Short mmCIF file of C-alpha atoms in Angstrom, two decimals:
data_model
loop_
_atom_site.label_atom_id
_atom_site.label_comp_id
_atom_site.label_asym_id
_atom_site.label_seq_id
_atom_site.Cartn_x
_atom_site.Cartn_y
_atom_site.Cartn_z
CA MET A 16 -25.01 -4.03 -70.32
CA SER A 17 -26.75 -6.10 -72.98
CA ALA A 18 -24.51 -9.16 -72.90
CA LYS A 19 -24.79 -11.86 -75.49
CA LEU A 20 -26.53 -15.01 -74.30
CA PRO A 21 -23.41 -17.25 -73.96
CA LEU A 22 -21.78 -14.83 -71.51
CA LYS A 23 -25.02 -14.43 -69.58
CA GLN A 24 -25.21 -18.19 -69.10
CA VAL A 25 -21.71 -18.60 -67.68
CA LEU A 26 -21.99 -15.54 -65.43
CA ASP A 27 -24.18 -17.64 -63.15
CA TYR A 28 -21.07 -19.67 -62.24
CA LEU A 29 -19.04 -16.68 -61.12
CA PRO A 30 -19.17 -14.95 -57.72
CA PRO A 31 -20.88 -11.53 -57.68
CA SER A 32 -17.55 -9.67 -57.63
CA LEU A 33 -16.35 -11.20 -60.91
CA ARG A 34 -19.82 -11.22 -62.41
CA LYS A 35 -20.10 -7.47 -61.93
CA ASP A 36 -16.73 -6.86 -63.59
CA LEU A 37 -17.62 -8.92 -66.66
CA GLN A 38 -21.07 -7.38 -66.98
CA GLY A 39 -19.25 -4.19 -67.87
CA LEU A 40 -18.00 -5.62 -71.16
CA PRO A 41 -19.45 -3.84 -74.21
CA ALA A 42 -21.87 -6.02 -76.16
CA GLU A 43 -19.59 -6.17 -79.21
CA GLN A 44 -16.75 -7.54 -77.08
CA ALA A 45 -19.02 -9.98 -75.25
CA ALA A 46 -20.10 -11.32 -78.65
CA LEU A 47 -16.49 -12.24 -79.50
CA LEU A 48 -15.56 -13.73 -76.12
CA GLU A 49 -14.40 -17.36 -76.34
CA GLU A 50 -12.72 -18.12 -73.00
CA ILE A 51 -12.55 -16.77 -69.44
CA ARG A 52 -9.31 -18.04 -67.90
CA ILE A 53 -9.20 -17.95 -64.11
CA LYS A 54 -6.28 -18.67 -61.75
CA ALA A 55 -6.00 -17.79 -58.08
CA GLU A 56 -3.93 -14.68 -57.37
CA CYS A 57 -3.48 -14.06 -61.10
CA PRO A 58 -5.07 -11.53 -63.47
CA LEU A 59 -8.33 -12.54 -65.16
CA LEU A 60 -7.52 -13.33 -68.79
CA LEU A 61 -10.14 -13.10 -71.54
CA ARG A 62 -9.65 -14.70 -74.95
CA PHE A 63 -11.52 -13.36 -77.97
CA HIS A 64 -11.58 -14.54 -81.59
CA GLN A 65 -8.28 -12.95 -82.55
CA GLU A 66 -6.74 -11.60 -79.34
CA GLU A 67 -6.59 -11.84 -75.57
CA ALA A 68 -6.76 -9.20 -72.85
CA PHE A 69 -6.51 -8.81 -69.09
CA LEU A 70 -9.39 -7.36 -67.10
CA GLN A 71 -8.39 -4.23 -65.20
CA PRO A 72 -9.76 -3.09 -61.81
CA ASP A 73 -11.81 -0.34 -63.50
CA GLY A 74 -13.44 -2.87 -65.85
CA SER A 75 -11.37 -1.92 -68.89
CA LEU A 76 -9.26 -4.35 -70.92
CA SER A 77 -5.53 -4.28 -71.55
CA ARG A 78 -3.11 -6.47 -73.51
CA GLU A 79 -0.74 -6.30 -70.54
CA PRO A 80 -1.57 -7.18 -66.90
CA GLY A 81 -0.65 -3.67 -65.75
CA LEU A 82 0.94 -2.51 -62.51
CA GLN A 83 -2.20 -3.19 -60.46
CA PRO A 84 -4.19 -5.82 -62.36
CA ARG A 85 -7.54 -7.19 -61.25
CA LEU A 86 -6.45 -10.39 -59.47
CA VAL A 87 -8.70 -13.37 -58.82
CA SER A 88 -8.62 -14.24 -55.13
CA GLY A 89 -8.42 -17.75 -53.73
CA ASP A 90 -11.85 -17.23 -52.16
CA GLU A 91 -13.30 -16.31 -55.56
CA LEU A 92 -11.85 -19.46 -57.14
CA ASN A 93 -13.28 -21.59 -54.33
CA ARG A 94 -16.65 -19.94 -54.81
CA ILE A 95 -16.54 -20.72 -58.52
CA MET A 96 -15.96 -24.40 -57.76
CA LEU A 97 -18.92 -24.43 -55.38
CA LEU A 98 -21.13 -22.90 -58.06
CA LEU A 99 -19.90 -25.30 -60.75
CA SER A 100 -20.52 -28.30 -58.48
CA ASP A 101 -23.82 -27.00 -57.07
CA SER A 102 -22.10 -27.20 -53.66
CA SER A 103 -21.57 -30.96 -54.08
CA PHE A 104 -17.92 -31.25 -55.09
CA TYR A 105 -17.76 -34.99 -54.36
CA ALA A 106 -20.54 -35.68 -56.88
CA LEU A 107 -18.23 -34.52 -59.67
CA GLU A 108 -15.61 -37.26 -59.47
CA GLU A 109 -16.09 -38.42 -63.07
CA GLU A 110 -16.04 -34.84 -64.40
CA LEU A 111 -12.92 -34.06 -62.39
CA ARG A 112 -11.25 -37.20 -63.73
CA ARG A 113 -11.92 -36.03 -67.29
CA GLY A 114 -10.92 -32.45 -66.47
CA TYR A 115 -14.08 -30.59 -67.43
CA ILE A 116 -17.69 -29.94 -66.50
CA THR A 117 -20.35 -29.49 -69.18
CA LEU A 118 -22.66 -26.60 -68.37
CA PRO A 119 -26.17 -25.76 -69.60
CA GLY A 120 -25.99 -24.32 -73.09
CA GLY A 121 -23.03 -26.52 -74.00
CA HIS A 122 -20.45 -24.31 -72.31
CA ARG A 123 -17.54 -26.05 -70.63
CA ALA A 124 -15.49 -25.44 -67.51
CA GLY A 125 -12.01 -26.91 -67.95
CA LEU A 126 -10.26 -27.73 -64.68
CA VAL A 127 -6.71 -28.47 -63.58
CA GLY A 128 -5.18 -28.88 -60.14
CA ARG A 129 -3.57 -31.68 -58.19
CA ALA A 130 -4.20 -35.07 -59.80
CA VAL A 131 -5.15 -37.94 -57.51
CA LEU A 132 -3.82 -41.13 -59.09
CA GLU A 133 -5.01 -44.72 -58.82
CA LYS A 134 -2.91 -47.42 -60.51
CA GLY A 135 -1.19 -44.76 -62.56
CA CYS A 136 -4.43 -43.20 -63.88
CA ILE A 137 -6.19 -40.02 -62.80
CA ARG A 138 -9.03 -40.90 -60.43
CA THR A 139 -10.02 -37.33 -59.60
CA MET A 140 -8.52 -33.90 -58.94
CA LYS A 141 -8.29 -31.68 -55.91
CA ASP A 142 -6.80 -28.31 -55.04
CA ILE A 143 -8.14 -26.83 -58.28
CA SER A 144 -5.72 -24.16 -59.47
CA SER A 145 -7.16 -23.06 -62.83
CA VAL A 146 -10.61 -22.85 -64.40
CA ASN A 147 -11.16 -22.17 -68.08
CA LEU A 148 -14.73 -21.23 -68.98
CA ARG A 149 -15.15 -21.94 -72.69
CA LEU A 150 -18.19 -20.33 -74.28
CA ALA A 151 -20.03 -22.49 -76.82
CA ARG A 152 -21.70 -20.89 -79.80
CA PRO A 153 -23.48 -23.20 -82.24
CA VAL A 154 -23.40 -21.75 -85.73
CA PRO A 155 -26.37 -23.14 -87.70
CA GLY A 156 -25.49 -23.05 -91.36
CA ALA A 157 -21.72 -23.15 -90.80
CA ALA A 158 -21.49 -26.29 -92.96
CA ARG A 159 -23.91 -25.17 -95.69
CA GLU A 160 -21.14 -24.29 -98.14
CA LEU A 161 -19.16 -27.44 -97.41
CA LEU A 162 -21.86 -30.12 -97.41
CA PRO A 163 -22.38 -30.34 -101.21
CA GLN A 164 -18.64 -31.00 -101.62
CA LEU A 165 -18.88 -34.03 -99.31
CA LEU A 166 -21.63 -35.78 -101.27
CA ASP A 167 -21.20 -38.39 -103.99
CA GLY A 168 -23.07 -38.51 -107.29
CA GLN A 169 -26.13 -40.03 -105.61
CA GLY A 170 -26.28 -37.36 -102.92
CA SER A 171 -24.95 -39.60 -100.16
CA PRO A 172 -22.18 -38.46 -97.79
CA CYS A 173 -18.63 -39.50 -98.60
CA GLN A 174 -16.20 -40.94 -96.09
CA SER A 175 -14.67 -37.63 -94.92
CA LEU A 176 -11.98 -36.29 -92.61
CA ILE A 177 -12.01 -32.69 -91.38
CA VAL A 178 -8.54 -31.46 -90.46
CA SER A 179 -7.52 -28.31 -88.63
CA PRO A 180 -5.23 -26.97 -85.91
CA PRO A 181 -6.80 -26.17 -82.51
CA ARG A 182 -9.45 -23.42 -82.43
CA ALA A 183 -9.87 -23.39 -86.20
CA GLY A 184 -13.52 -24.46 -86.22
CA LYS A 185 -13.51 -28.19 -86.96
CA THR A 186 -15.82 -29.02 -84.04
CA THR A 187 -18.32 -26.33 -85.04
CA LEU A 188 -18.25 -27.51 -88.65
CA LEU A 189 -18.55 -31.20 -87.74
CA ARG A 190 -21.47 -30.45 -85.42
CA ASP A 191 -23.35 -28.55 -88.13
CA LEU A 192 -22.69 -31.26 -90.71
CA THR A 193 -24.18 -33.75 -88.26
CA ARG A 194 -27.24 -31.55 -87.77
CA MET A 195 -27.82 -31.01 -91.49
CA LEU A 196 -27.45 -34.68 -92.41
CA SER A 197 -29.65 -35.76 -89.52
CA ASP A 198 -32.39 -33.21 -90.22
CA GLY A 199 -32.25 -33.63 -93.99
CA GLU A 200 -31.27 -30.05 -94.69
CA GLY A 201 -30.39 -30.05 -98.38
CA VAL A 202 -30.03 -33.86 -98.40
CA GLU A 203 -32.06 -36.95 -97.59
CA ALA A 204 -32.26 -37.28 -93.79
CA LEU A 205 -30.09 -39.99 -92.26
CA ARG A 206 -29.94 -41.88 -88.97
CA VAL A 207 -26.69 -40.64 -87.43
CA GLY A 208 -24.65 -42.29 -84.68
CA LEU A 209 -22.52 -39.67 -82.95
CA VAL A 210 -19.66 -40.94 -80.75
CA ASP A 211 -18.75 -37.87 -78.72
CA GLU A 212 -15.72 -39.00 -76.73
CA ARG A 213 -14.72 -35.49 -75.64
CA SER A 214 -18.32 -34.29 -75.05
CA GLU A 215 -17.72 -31.32 -77.32
CA LEU A 216 -20.02 -31.98 -80.26
CA ALA A 217 -23.36 -32.49 -78.53
CA ALA A 218 -22.28 -31.31 -75.05
CA MET A 219 -24.56 -33.80 -73.29
CA ARG A 220 -25.80 -32.85 -69.83
CA LYS A 221 -28.07 -35.20 -67.90
CA GLY A 222 -28.94 -37.09 -71.07
CA GLN A 223 -29.80 -34.06 -73.18
CA ALA A 224 -27.76 -32.51 -75.98
CA GLN A 225 -27.00 -28.87 -75.17
CA LEU A 226 -25.99 -28.12 -78.75
CA PRO A 227 -27.95 -28.93 -81.95
CA VAL A 228 -26.91 -32.20 -83.60
CA GLY A 229 -30.17 -33.15 -85.36
CA LEU A 230 -33.43 -34.96 -84.68
CA ARG A 231 -32.22 -38.34 -85.96
CA THR A 232 -28.89 -38.30 -84.15
CA ASP A 233 -28.20 -40.77 -81.35
CA VAL A 234 -25.36 -39.66 -79.08
CA LEU A 235 -22.94 -41.88 -77.19
CA ASP A 236 -21.18 -39.51 -74.82
CA GLY A 237 -17.77 -39.83 -73.17
CA CYS A 238 -16.97 -43.22 -74.72
CA PRO A 239 -13.67 -44.09 -76.44
CA LYS A 240 -14.19 -43.87 -80.19
CA ALA A 241 -13.20 -47.39 -81.20
CA GLU A 242 -15.50 -49.02 -78.67
CA GLY A 243 -18.22 -46.45 -79.26
CA LEU A 244 -18.30 -46.85 -83.04
CA LEU A 245 -18.70 -50.62 -82.71
CA LEU A 246 -21.41 -50.19 -80.07
CA MET A 247 -23.30 -47.81 -82.37
CA LEU A 248 -23.13 -50.30 -85.22
CA ARG A 249 -24.51 -53.07 -83.01
CA SER A 250 -27.22 -51.14 -81.23
CA MET A 251 -28.59 -48.21 -83.25
CA SER A 252 -28.41 -49.23 -86.95
CA PRO A 253 -26.96 -45.90 -88.08
CA GLN A 254 -26.69 -44.89 -91.73
CA LEU A 255 -23.82 -42.54 -90.89
CA LEU A 256 -21.26 -42.44 -88.07
CA VAL A 257 -19.67 -39.23 -86.78
CA CYS A 258 -16.81 -38.88 -84.31
CA ASP A 259 -14.13 -36.43 -83.28
CA GLU A 260 -10.32 -36.60 -83.09
CA LEU A 261 -9.20 -39.77 -84.84
CA GLY A 262 -5.64 -40.84 -84.23
CA ARG A 263 -5.37 -43.94 -82.02
CA GLU A 264 -4.32 -47.39 -83.14
CA GLU A 265 -7.63 -48.94 -82.13
CA ASP A 266 -9.55 -46.47 -84.32
CA VAL A 267 -8.30 -48.23 -87.46
CA GLU A 268 -10.17 -51.50 -86.92
CA ALA A 269 -13.35 -49.67 -85.92
CA LEU A 270 -13.29 -47.78 -89.23
CA ARG A 271 -12.73 -51.02 -91.11
CA GLU A 272 -15.66 -52.64 -89.31
CA ALA A 273 -17.92 -49.70 -90.21
CA ALA A 274 -16.82 -49.96 -93.84
CA ARG A 275 -17.63 -53.71 -93.86
CA ALA A 276 -21.10 -52.83 -92.56
CA GLY A 277 -21.57 -50.32 -95.38
CA VAL A 278 -21.74 -47.34 -93.01
CA LYS A 279 -19.92 -44.13 -93.93
CA LEU A 280 -18.07 -42.03 -91.38
CA ILE A 281 -17.28 -38.34 -91.02
CA ALA A 282 -14.56 -37.55 -88.49
CA SER A 283 -12.07 -34.88 -87.48
CA ALA A 284 -8.35 -34.86 -86.74
CA HIS A 285 -5.72 -32.39 -85.58
CA GLY A 286 -3.35 -31.09 -88.23
CA ARG A 287 -2.52 -28.15 -90.46
CA ASP A 288 -2.23 -29.95 -93.78
CA GLU A 289 -1.74 -33.30 -95.48
CA ARG A 290 1.94 -33.43 -94.52
CA GLU A 291 1.07 -33.34 -90.81
CA LEU A 292 -1.46 -36.13 -91.33
CA LEU A 293 1.12 -38.29 -93.08
CA ALA A 294 3.53 -37.71 -90.18
CA ARG A 295 1.08 -39.39 -87.78
CA PRO A 296 1.32 -43.20 -88.18
CA VAL A 297 -2.34 -44.06 -87.66
CA LEU A 298 -3.72 -41.33 -89.90
CA SER A 299 -1.06 -42.04 -92.51
CA ARG A 300 -2.16 -45.67 -92.60
CA LEU A 301 -5.81 -44.71 -92.99
CA LEU A 302 -4.93 -42.46 -95.91
CA LYS A 303 -2.77 -45.09 -97.57
CA GLU A 304 -5.60 -47.62 -97.21
CA ASN A 305 -7.92 -45.16 -99.00
CA CYS A 306 -10.25 -45.00 -95.99
CA PHE A 307 -11.39 -41.49 -96.93
CA GLU A 308 -12.92 -40.00 -100.06
CA ARG A 309 -12.69 -36.37 -98.94
CA ILE A 310 -10.24 -34.45 -96.77
CA VAL A 311 -11.20 -30.94 -95.65
CA ILE A 312 -8.41 -28.60 -94.56
CA LEU A 313 -9.46 -25.74 -92.26
CA SER A 314 -7.64 -22.71 -90.85
CA ARG A 315 -8.32 -19.44 -89.03
CA ARG A 316 -6.96 -17.33 -91.89
CA LEU A 317 -10.28 -15.57 -92.41
CA GLY A 318 -11.64 -16.51 -88.99
CA PRO A 319 -12.51 -19.93 -87.49
CA GLY A 320 -13.83 -22.40 -90.04
CA THR A 321 -12.00 -21.02 -93.08
CA ILE A 322 -12.12 -23.80 -95.70
CA GLU A 323 -8.69 -23.82 -97.31
CA ARG A 324 -9.37 -26.74 -99.65
CA VAL A 325 -11.36 -29.92 -100.09
CA ILE A 326 -9.23 -32.81 -101.39
CA ARG A 327 -11.03 -35.49 -103.42
CA LEU A 328 -9.38 -38.90 -103.17
#
């Protein structure tokens, strides 16, 4: 088959038996594949843009598991973990603590199993029971329509919050906004400080961004936002800060500190509309303090990244 590049990249982390089954996907289906969900002794579940399907023993797809579904064996799951860890499972303690491994190309393997606790916090995981391979697809130009609406009269970016429910495209849009502002695509290029707490925007691996975030973007990976935003202000003299998933109490003071330094911020948050934002105490406070000049509401109504409205405050 002529698989799309994202699927080809993650196939390297599957044992030959599963790899062969997935190589049978038609190219048009491979192009829409978002997740490969793997659990021992359970059917292999594939998630596409708008639907999900189970892989059958003959390589076909079905919305139902079927009477004799293609089950993932315990040996296959163990083999996947060896491939993901390059046969050095103990070198992945930090990744296991966070629950994911970033792969070349920006793809991500989400992991759950038995949590090993230390002083009430997750130190690592063992007995991995589920693996979720999430395929990353940068979409250059995804923010081209939106960017002009986030600029002020002088062409500078406004303090902006991108809001959407899960899987509605806010990370893709935020990443492309970062790239465009950093590279000067349609605007004057800016020095951008990206605080990527969840390692989803730049998908750093061994110090290199796996996804395009711009030539002038400095990335602080895996750091809590509040601490990371202040560190960026002190160390990298950014003209713009970008971060994902606002919502903690400590984020408020970091935003205030950035504002006092004259540095604008573009961030994202979970929610379906303004009412959901106002129901969250921290975000409600930020809105009432007029911390944002633009709010972008996204949905999946016409596919991921559908811009429902841009609210000017």
